[in-house]
Short mmCIF file of C-alpha atoms in Angstrom, two decimals:
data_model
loop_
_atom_site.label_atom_id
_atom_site.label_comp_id
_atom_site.label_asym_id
_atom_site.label_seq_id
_atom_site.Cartn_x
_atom_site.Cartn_y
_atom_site.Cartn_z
CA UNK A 269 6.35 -20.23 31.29
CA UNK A 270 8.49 -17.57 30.01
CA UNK A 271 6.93 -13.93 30.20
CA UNK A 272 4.43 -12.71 26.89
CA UNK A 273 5.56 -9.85 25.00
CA UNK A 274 2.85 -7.37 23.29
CA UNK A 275 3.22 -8.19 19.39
CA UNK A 276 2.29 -4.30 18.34
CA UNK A 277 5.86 -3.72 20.31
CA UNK A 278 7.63 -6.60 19.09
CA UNK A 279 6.78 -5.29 15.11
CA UNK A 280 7.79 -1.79 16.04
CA UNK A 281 11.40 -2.98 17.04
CA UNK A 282 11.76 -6.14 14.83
CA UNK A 283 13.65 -4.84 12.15
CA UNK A 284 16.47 -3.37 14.80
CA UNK A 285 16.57 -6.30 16.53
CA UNK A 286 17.20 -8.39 13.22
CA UNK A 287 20.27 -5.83 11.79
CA UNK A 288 21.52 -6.17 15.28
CA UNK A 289 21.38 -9.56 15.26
CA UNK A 290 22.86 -10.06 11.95
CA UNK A 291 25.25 -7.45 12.72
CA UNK A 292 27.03 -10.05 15.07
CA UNK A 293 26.86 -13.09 12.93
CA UNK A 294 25.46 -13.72 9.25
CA UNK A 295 22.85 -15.67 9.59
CA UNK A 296 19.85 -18.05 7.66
CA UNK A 297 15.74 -17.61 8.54
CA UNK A 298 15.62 -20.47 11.17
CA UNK A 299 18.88 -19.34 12.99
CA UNK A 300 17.64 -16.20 13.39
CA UNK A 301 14.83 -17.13 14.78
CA UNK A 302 16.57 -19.22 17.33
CA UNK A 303 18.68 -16.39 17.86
CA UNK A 304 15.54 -14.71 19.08
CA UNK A 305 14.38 -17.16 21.14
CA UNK A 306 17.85 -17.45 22.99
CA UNK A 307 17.25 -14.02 24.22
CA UNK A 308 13.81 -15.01 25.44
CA UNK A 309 11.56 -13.66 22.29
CA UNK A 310 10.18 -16.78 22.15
CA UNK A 311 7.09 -15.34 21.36
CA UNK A 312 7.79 -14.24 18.06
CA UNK A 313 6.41 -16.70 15.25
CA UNK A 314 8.79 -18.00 12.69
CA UNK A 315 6.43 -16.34 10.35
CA UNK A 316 6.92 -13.08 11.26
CA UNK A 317 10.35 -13.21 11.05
CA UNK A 318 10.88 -14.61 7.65
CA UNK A 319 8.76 -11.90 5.78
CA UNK A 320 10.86 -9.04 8.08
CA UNK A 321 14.52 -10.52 7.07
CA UNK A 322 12.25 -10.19 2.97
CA UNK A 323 11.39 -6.22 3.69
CA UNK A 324 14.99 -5.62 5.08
CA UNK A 325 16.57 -7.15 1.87
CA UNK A 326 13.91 -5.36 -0.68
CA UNK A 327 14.88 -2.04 1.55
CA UNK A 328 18.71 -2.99 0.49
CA UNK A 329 19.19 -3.20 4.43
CA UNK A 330 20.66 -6.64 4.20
CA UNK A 331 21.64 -8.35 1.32
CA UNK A 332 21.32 -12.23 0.73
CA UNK A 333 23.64 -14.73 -0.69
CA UNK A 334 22.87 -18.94 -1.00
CA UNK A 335 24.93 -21.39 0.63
CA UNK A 336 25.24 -24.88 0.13
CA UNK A 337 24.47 -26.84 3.33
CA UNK A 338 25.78 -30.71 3.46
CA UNK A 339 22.54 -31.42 5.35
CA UNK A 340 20.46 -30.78 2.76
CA UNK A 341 19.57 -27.47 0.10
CA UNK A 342 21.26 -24.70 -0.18
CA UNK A 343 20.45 -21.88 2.84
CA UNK A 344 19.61 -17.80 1.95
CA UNK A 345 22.39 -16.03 4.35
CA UNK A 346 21.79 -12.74 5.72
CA UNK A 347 23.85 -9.85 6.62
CA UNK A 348 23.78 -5.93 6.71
CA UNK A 349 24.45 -3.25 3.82
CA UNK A 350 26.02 -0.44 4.58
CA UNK A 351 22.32 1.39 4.27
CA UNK A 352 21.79 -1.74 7.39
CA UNK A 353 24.86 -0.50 9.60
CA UNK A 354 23.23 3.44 9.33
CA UNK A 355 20.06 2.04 9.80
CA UNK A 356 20.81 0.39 12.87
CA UNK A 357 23.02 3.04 14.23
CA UNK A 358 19.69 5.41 13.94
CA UNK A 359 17.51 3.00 15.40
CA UNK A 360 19.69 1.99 18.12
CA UNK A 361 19.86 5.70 19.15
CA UNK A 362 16.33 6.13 18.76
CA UNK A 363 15.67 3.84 20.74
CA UNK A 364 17.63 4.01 23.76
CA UNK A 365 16.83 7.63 23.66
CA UNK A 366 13.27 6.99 23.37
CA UNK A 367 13.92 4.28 26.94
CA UNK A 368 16.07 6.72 28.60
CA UNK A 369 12.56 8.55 28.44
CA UNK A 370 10.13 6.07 28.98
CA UNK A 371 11.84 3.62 31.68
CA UNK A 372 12.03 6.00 34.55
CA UNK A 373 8.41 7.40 34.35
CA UNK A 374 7.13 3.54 33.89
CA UNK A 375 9.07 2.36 36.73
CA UNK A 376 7.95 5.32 39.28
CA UNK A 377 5.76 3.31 41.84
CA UNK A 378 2.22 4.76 40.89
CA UNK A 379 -0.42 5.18 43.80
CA UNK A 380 -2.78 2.00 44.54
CA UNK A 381 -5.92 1.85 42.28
CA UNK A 382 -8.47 3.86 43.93
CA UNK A 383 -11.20 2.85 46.13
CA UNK A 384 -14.47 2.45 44.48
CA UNK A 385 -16.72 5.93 44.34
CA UNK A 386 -19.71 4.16 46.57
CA UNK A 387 -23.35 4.49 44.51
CA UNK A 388 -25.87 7.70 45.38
CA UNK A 389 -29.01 6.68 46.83
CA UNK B 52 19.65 -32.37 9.25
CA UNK B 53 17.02 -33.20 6.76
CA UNK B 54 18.36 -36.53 6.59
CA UNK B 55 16.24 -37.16 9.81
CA UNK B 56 13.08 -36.60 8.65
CA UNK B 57 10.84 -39.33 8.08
CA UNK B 58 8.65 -38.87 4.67
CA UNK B 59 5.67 -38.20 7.02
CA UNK B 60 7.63 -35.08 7.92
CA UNK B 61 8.13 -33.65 4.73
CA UNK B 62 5.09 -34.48 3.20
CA UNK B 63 3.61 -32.19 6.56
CA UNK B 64 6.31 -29.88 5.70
CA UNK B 65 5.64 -29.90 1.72
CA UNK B 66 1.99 -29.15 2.40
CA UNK B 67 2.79 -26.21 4.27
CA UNK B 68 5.04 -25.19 1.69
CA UNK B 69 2.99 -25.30 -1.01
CA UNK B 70 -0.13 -24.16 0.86
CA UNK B 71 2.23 -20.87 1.61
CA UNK B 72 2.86 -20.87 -2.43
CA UNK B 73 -0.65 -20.69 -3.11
CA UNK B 74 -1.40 -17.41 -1.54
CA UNK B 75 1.94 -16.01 -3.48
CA UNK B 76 -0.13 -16.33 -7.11
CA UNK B 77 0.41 -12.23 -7.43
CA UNK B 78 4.49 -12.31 -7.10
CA UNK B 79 6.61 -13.53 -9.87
CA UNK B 80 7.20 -17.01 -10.53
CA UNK B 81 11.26 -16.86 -9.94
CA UNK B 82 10.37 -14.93 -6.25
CA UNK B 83 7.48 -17.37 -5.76
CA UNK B 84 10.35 -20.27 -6.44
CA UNK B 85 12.79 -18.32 -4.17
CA UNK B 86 10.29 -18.08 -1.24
CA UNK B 87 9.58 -21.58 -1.02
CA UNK B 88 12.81 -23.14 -1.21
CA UNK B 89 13.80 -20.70 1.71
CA UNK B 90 10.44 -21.53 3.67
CA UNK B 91 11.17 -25.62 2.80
CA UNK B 92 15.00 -25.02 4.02
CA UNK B 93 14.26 -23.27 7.03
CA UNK B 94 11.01 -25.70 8.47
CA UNK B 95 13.36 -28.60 7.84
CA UNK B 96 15.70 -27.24 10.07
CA UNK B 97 13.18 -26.43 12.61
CA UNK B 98 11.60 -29.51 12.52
CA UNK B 99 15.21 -31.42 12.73
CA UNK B 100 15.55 -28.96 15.97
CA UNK B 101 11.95 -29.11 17.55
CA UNK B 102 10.37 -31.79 15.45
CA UNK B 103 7.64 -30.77 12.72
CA UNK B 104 4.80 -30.27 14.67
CA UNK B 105 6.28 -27.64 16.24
CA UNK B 106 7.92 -26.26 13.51
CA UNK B 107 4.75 -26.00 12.05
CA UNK B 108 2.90 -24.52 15.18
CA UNK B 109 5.81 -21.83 15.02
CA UNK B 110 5.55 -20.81 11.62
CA UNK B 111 1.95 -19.07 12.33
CA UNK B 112 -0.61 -18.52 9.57
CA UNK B 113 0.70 -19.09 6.28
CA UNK B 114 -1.82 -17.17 4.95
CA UNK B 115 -0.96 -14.15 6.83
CA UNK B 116 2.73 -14.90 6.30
CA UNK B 117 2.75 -14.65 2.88
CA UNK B 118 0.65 -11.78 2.86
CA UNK B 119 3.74 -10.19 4.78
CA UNK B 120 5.30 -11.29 2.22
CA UNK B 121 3.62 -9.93 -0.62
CA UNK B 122 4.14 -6.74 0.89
CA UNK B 123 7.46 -6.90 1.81
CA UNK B 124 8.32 -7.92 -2.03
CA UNK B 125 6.12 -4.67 -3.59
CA UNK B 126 6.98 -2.25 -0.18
CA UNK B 127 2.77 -1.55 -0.12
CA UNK B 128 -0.31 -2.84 -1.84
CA UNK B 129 0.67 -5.08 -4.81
CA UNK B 130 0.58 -4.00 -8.23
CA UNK B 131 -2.23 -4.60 -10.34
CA UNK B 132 -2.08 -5.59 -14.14
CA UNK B 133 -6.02 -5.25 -14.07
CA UNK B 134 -5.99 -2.28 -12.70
CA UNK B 135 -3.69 -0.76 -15.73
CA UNK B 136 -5.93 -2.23 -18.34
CA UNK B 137 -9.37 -1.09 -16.41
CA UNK B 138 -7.79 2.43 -16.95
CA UNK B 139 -5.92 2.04 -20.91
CA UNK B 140 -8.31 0.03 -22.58
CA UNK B 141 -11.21 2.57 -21.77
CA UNK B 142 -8.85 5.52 -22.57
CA UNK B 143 -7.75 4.75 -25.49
CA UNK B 144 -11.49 3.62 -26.78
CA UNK B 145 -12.32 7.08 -25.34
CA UNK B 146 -9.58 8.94 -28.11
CA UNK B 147 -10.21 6.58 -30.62
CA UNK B 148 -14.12 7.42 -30.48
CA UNK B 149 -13.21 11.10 -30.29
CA UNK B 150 -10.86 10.86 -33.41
CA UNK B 151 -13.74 9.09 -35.22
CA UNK B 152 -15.90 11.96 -33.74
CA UNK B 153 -14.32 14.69 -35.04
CA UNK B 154 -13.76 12.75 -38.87
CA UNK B 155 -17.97 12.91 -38.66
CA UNK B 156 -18.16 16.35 -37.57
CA UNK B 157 -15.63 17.53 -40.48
CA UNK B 158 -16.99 16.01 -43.05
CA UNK B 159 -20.87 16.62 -41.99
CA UNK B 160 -19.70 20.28 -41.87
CA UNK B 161 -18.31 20.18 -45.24
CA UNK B 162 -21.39 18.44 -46.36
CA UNK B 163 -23.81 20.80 -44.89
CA UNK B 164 -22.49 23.58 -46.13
CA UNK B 165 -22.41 21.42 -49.87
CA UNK B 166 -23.80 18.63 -50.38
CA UNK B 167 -21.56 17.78 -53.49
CA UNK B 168 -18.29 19.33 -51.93
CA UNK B 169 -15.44 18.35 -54.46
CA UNK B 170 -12.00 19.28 -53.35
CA UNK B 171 -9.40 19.42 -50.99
CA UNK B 172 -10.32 20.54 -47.41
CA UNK B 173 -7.57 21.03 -44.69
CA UNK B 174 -8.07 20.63 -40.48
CA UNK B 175 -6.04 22.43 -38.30
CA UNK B 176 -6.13 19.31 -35.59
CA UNK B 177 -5.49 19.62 -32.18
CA UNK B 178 -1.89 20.05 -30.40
CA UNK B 179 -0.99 17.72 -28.66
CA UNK B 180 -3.62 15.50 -29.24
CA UNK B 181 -4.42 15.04 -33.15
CA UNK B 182 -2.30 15.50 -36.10
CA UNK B 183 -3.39 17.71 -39.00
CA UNK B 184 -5.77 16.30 -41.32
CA UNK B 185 -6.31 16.74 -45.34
CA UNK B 186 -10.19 15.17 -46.50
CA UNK B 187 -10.44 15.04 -50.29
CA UNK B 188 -13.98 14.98 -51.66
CA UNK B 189 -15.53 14.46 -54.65
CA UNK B 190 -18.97 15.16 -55.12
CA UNK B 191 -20.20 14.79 -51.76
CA UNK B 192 -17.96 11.70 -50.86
CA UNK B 193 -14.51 11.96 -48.40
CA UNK B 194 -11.42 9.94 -47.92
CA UNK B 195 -8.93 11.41 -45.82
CA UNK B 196 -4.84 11.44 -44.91
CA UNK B 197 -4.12 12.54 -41.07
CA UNK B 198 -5.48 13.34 -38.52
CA UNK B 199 -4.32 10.62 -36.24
CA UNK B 200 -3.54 10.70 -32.32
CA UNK B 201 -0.04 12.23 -31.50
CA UNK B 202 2.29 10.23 -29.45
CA UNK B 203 2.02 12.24 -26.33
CA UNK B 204 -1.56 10.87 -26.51
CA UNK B 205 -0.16 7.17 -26.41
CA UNK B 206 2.77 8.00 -23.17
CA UNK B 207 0.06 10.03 -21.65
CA UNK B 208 -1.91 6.81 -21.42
CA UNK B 209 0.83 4.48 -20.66
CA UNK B 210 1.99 6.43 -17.39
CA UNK B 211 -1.40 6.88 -16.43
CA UNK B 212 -1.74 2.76 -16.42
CA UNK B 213 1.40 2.46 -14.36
CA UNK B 214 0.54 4.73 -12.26
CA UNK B 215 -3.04 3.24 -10.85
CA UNK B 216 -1.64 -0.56 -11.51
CA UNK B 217 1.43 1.02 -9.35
CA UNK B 218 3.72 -1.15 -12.51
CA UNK B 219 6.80 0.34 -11.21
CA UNK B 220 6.89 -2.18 -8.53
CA UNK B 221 7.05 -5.19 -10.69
CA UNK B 222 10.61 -4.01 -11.55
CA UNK B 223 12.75 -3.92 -8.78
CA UNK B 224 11.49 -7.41 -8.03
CA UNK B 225 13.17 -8.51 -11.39
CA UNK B 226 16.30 -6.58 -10.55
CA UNK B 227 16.52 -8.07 -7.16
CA UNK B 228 16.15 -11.82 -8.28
CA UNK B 229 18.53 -11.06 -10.79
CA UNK B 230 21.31 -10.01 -8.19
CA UNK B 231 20.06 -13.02 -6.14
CA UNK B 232 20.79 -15.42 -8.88
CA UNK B 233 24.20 -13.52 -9.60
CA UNK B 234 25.38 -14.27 -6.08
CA UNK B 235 24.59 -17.65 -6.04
CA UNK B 236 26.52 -18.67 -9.54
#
């Protein structure tokens, strides 16, 4: 069973991970959300996504075109503004700034949990 | 890809759809319309990949989807074409009552002070708020020319509605649709 992420986390770094995403490819709702799951966000509900990819685009972060598909209606593709390539250029320094200080005081081995305080009499 | 579903599968699909589109009521028709073709493209391809119980499963709440939605379309708490009217209708009763007031308090003045006034009587108004006012009376009785509310009055009470029904938000939704349908011509 592949690992649970916290959701609160996931939220917080949704939106980067979506401009990155569609940084490498434009993309449509479902493949993005495949896209996630490939990397092992499988955790992430399809209805999370599509409202997020909706904020980016009303934030003129990404901006949407339709595409006919020969499978069946036409698709909304996604893919960053200019406003999207800043935005994720900020984020992605935030971020690995905010790791570079976070990771190694997480992964310090911390003392084991300490014994039980016995009861006064 | 859709061409594998089985009607079973899309009416499951459709239902979802449109239960989604009935927690959108606030949002523009045209966005509503946009949101559920996107929603109806992308569970068809889920379900062609993972079948449509899954898909389903995967989408979540609808409820709470479109409320994510809703406020990714107005960027906070929607606006409120309620809330405008709550606030103009009772303001501009309130400054309609107060010109009428102030007619009754002229003209009671004049009257006190003669009972058979006959003439032409002039009010100063108010800046900003009423215009000047000229009562004519003969023998007691007034008609008047004036004395109405100023247009400042009229944008003061305008802005005020847009500003606690937050109106400003119903327009970049237009503008957006509008470059939406512009692409896809």
């Amino acid at each position: 069973m592949p690992p649970t992420h916290d959701p609160q986390l996931l939220k917080g770094v949704l939106s980067l991970l979506l401009l990155r995403l569609l940084a490498d490819r434009e993309s449509y709702g479902y493949e993005v959300v495949q896209s996630l799951h490939q990397l092992g966000l499988s955790d992430i509900s399809d209805g999370t996504v599509y409202p997020a990819l909706a904020r980016l685009e009303r934030e003129s972060r990404v901006s949407a075109r339709l595409v006919s598909s020969s499978s069946g209606p036409a698709r909304k593709y996604y893919r960053p503004t200019k406003a999207g390539y800043a935005a994720l250029t900020d984020g992605v320094s935030a971020w690995l700034s905010l790791a570079d200080v976070v990771t190694p005081v997480l992964s310090r081995p911390y003392p084991p949990q300490p014994v039980q305080p016995t009861k006064e009499v | 890809m859709s061409g594998t579903l089985i009607w079973t599968d899309r009416l499951r699909i459709e239902r979802a759809v449109w239960t989604f589109n009935s927690y959108l009521q606030t949002l523009p028709m045209r966005s509503q319309t946009a949101k559920r073709r996107e929603l109806r493209v992308n569970l068809r391809a889920a379900s062609a990949d993972v079948g449509t119980k899954e898909a389903l499963r995967r989408l979540g709440n609808v409820r709470t989807m479109a409320a994510d939605y809703i406020i990714a379309e107005y960027g906070g708490p929607r606006p409120s074409w309620w809330a405008a009217i709550y606030v103009a209708l009772p303001a501009f009763v309130l400054m309609f009552w107060l010109s009428n007031a102030r007619i009754d308090a002229f003209k009671g003045g004049v009257i006190a002070a003669n009972p058979h006034a006959t003439g032409l009587f002039h009010w100063h108004g108010v800046a900003y708020v009423f215009t000047e006012a000229t009562f004519t009376f003969v023998n007691g009785k007034a008609t008047e020319v004036g004395g109405t509310l100023l247009p400042l009055v009229y944008v003061c009470i305008f802005g005020l509605a847009i500003l606690v029904g937050r109106l400003w938000r119903v327009l970049p939704t237009s503008r957006r649709q509008f470059a939406i349908d512009s692409d896809s011509e």
